[in-house]
C-alpha positions as a printed NumPy array, in Angstrom:
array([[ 56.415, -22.204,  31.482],
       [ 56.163, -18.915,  32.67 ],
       [ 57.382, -15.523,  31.063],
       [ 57.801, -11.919,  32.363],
       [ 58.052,  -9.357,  29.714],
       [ 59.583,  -5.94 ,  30.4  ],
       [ 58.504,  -2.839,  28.183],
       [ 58.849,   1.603,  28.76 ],
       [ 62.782,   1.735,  28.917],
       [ 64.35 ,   3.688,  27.07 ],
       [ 65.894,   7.559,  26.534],
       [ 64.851,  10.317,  28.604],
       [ 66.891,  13.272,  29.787],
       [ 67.354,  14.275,  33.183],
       [ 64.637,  15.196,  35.438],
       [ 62.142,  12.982,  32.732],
       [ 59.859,  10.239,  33.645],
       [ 58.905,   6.512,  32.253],
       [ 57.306,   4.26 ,  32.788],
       [ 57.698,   0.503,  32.816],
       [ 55.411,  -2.125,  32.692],
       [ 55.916,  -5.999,  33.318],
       [ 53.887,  -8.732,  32.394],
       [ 53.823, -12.026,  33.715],
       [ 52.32 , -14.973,  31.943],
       [ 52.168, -18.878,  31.386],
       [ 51.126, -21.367,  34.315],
       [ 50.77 , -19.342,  37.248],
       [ 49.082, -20.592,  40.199],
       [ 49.415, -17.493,  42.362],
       [ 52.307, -14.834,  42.688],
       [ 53.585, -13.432,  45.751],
       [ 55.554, -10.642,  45.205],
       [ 56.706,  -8.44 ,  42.145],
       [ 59.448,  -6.49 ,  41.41 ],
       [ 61.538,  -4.145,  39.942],
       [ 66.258,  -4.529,  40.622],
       [ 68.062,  -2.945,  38.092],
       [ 71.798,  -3.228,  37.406],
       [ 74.191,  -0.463,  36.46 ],
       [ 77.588,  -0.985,  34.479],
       [ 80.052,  -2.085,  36.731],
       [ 77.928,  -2.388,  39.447],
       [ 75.75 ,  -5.076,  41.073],
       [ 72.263,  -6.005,  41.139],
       [ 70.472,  -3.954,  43.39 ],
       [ 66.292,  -3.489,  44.595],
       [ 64.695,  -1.149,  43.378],
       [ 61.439,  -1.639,  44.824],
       [ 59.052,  -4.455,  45.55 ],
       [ 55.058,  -4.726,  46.11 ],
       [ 53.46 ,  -7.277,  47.927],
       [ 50.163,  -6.129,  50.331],
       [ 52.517,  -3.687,  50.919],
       [ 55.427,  -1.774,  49.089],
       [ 59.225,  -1.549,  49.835],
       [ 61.743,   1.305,  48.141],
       [ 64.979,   1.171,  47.916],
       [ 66.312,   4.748,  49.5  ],
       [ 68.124,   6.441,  46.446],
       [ 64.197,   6.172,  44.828],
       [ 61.677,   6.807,  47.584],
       [ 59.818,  10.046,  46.826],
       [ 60.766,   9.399,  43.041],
       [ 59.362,   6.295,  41.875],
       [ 56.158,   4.697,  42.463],
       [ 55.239,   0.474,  41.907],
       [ 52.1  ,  -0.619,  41.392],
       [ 50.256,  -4.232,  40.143],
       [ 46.929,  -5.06 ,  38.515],
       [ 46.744,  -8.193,  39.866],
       [ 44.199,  -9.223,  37.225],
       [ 46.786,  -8.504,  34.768],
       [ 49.21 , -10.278,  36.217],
       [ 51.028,  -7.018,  35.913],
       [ 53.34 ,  -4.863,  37.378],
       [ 54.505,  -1.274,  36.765],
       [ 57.159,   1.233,  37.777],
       [ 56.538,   5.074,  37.449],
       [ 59.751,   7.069,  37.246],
       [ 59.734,  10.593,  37.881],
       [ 62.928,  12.701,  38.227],
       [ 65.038,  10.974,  36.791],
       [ 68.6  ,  11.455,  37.147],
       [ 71.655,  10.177,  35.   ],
       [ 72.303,   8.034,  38.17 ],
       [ 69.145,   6.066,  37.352],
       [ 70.775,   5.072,  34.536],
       [ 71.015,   1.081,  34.171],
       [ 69.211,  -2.02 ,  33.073],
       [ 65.979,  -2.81 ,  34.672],
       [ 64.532,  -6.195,  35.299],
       [ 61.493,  -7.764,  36.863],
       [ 61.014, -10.09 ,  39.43 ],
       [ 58.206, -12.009,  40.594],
       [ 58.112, -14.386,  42.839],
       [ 55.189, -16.773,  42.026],
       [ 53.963, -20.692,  42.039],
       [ 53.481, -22.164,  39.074],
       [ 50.455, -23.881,  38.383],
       [ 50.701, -27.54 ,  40.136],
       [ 53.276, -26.976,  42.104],
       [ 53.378, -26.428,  45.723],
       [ 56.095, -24.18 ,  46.259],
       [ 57.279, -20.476,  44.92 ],
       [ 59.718, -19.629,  43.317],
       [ 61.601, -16.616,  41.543],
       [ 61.359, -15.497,  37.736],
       [ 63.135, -12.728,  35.795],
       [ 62.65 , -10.719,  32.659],
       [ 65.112, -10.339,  30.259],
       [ 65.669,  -6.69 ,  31.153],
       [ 64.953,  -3.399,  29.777],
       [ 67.538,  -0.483,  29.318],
       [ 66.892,   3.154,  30.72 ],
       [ 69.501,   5.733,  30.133],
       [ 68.821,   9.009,  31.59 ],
       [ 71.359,  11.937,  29.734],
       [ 72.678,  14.656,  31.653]])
């Protein structure tokens, strides 16, 4: 079994930060990639941004938002800053990970956590 828990959403007004924080645990073997999609009403699923060796931002955050992983933790975060009512939606993890025994990856999601930004 493995399990990502999401935590730090929640209220802030415009031009605020949070932070969010993402845990993975359970048998993991080794984890590829983490990351953060989040999903407005009405709207699709969309990136937000993804580390690996490397990181990846979607446009509408770069210069705003900052991921980062403790890799002993088996965690990954997302700093907000300037947030905007746009950046309103439900965020939700992603890793991408092999479970212990197993021999290929695959993807896991959190349940979500909510960040509404008021104007």
């Amino acid at each position: 079994q493995v399990q990502l828990v999401e935590s730090g959403g929640g209220l802030v007004q415009a031009g605020g930060s949070l932070r969010l924080s993402c845990a993975a645990s359970g048998s993991i073997g080794s984890i590829n990639a983490m990351g953060w999609y989040r999903q407005a009403p009405g709207k699709q699923r969309e990136l937000v941004a993804s580390i690996t060796s490397s990181t990846n931002y979607a446009e509408s955050v770069k210069g705003r938002f900052t991921i980062s992983r403790d890799n002993a933790k088996n965690t990954v975060y997302l700093q907000m800053n300037s947030l905007s009512p746009e950046d309103t939606a439900v965020y939700y993890c992603n890793a991408n990970l092999r479970r212990l025994q197993y021999t290929y990856a695959m993807d896991y999601w959190g349940k979500g956590t909510l960040v509404t930004v008021s104007s």
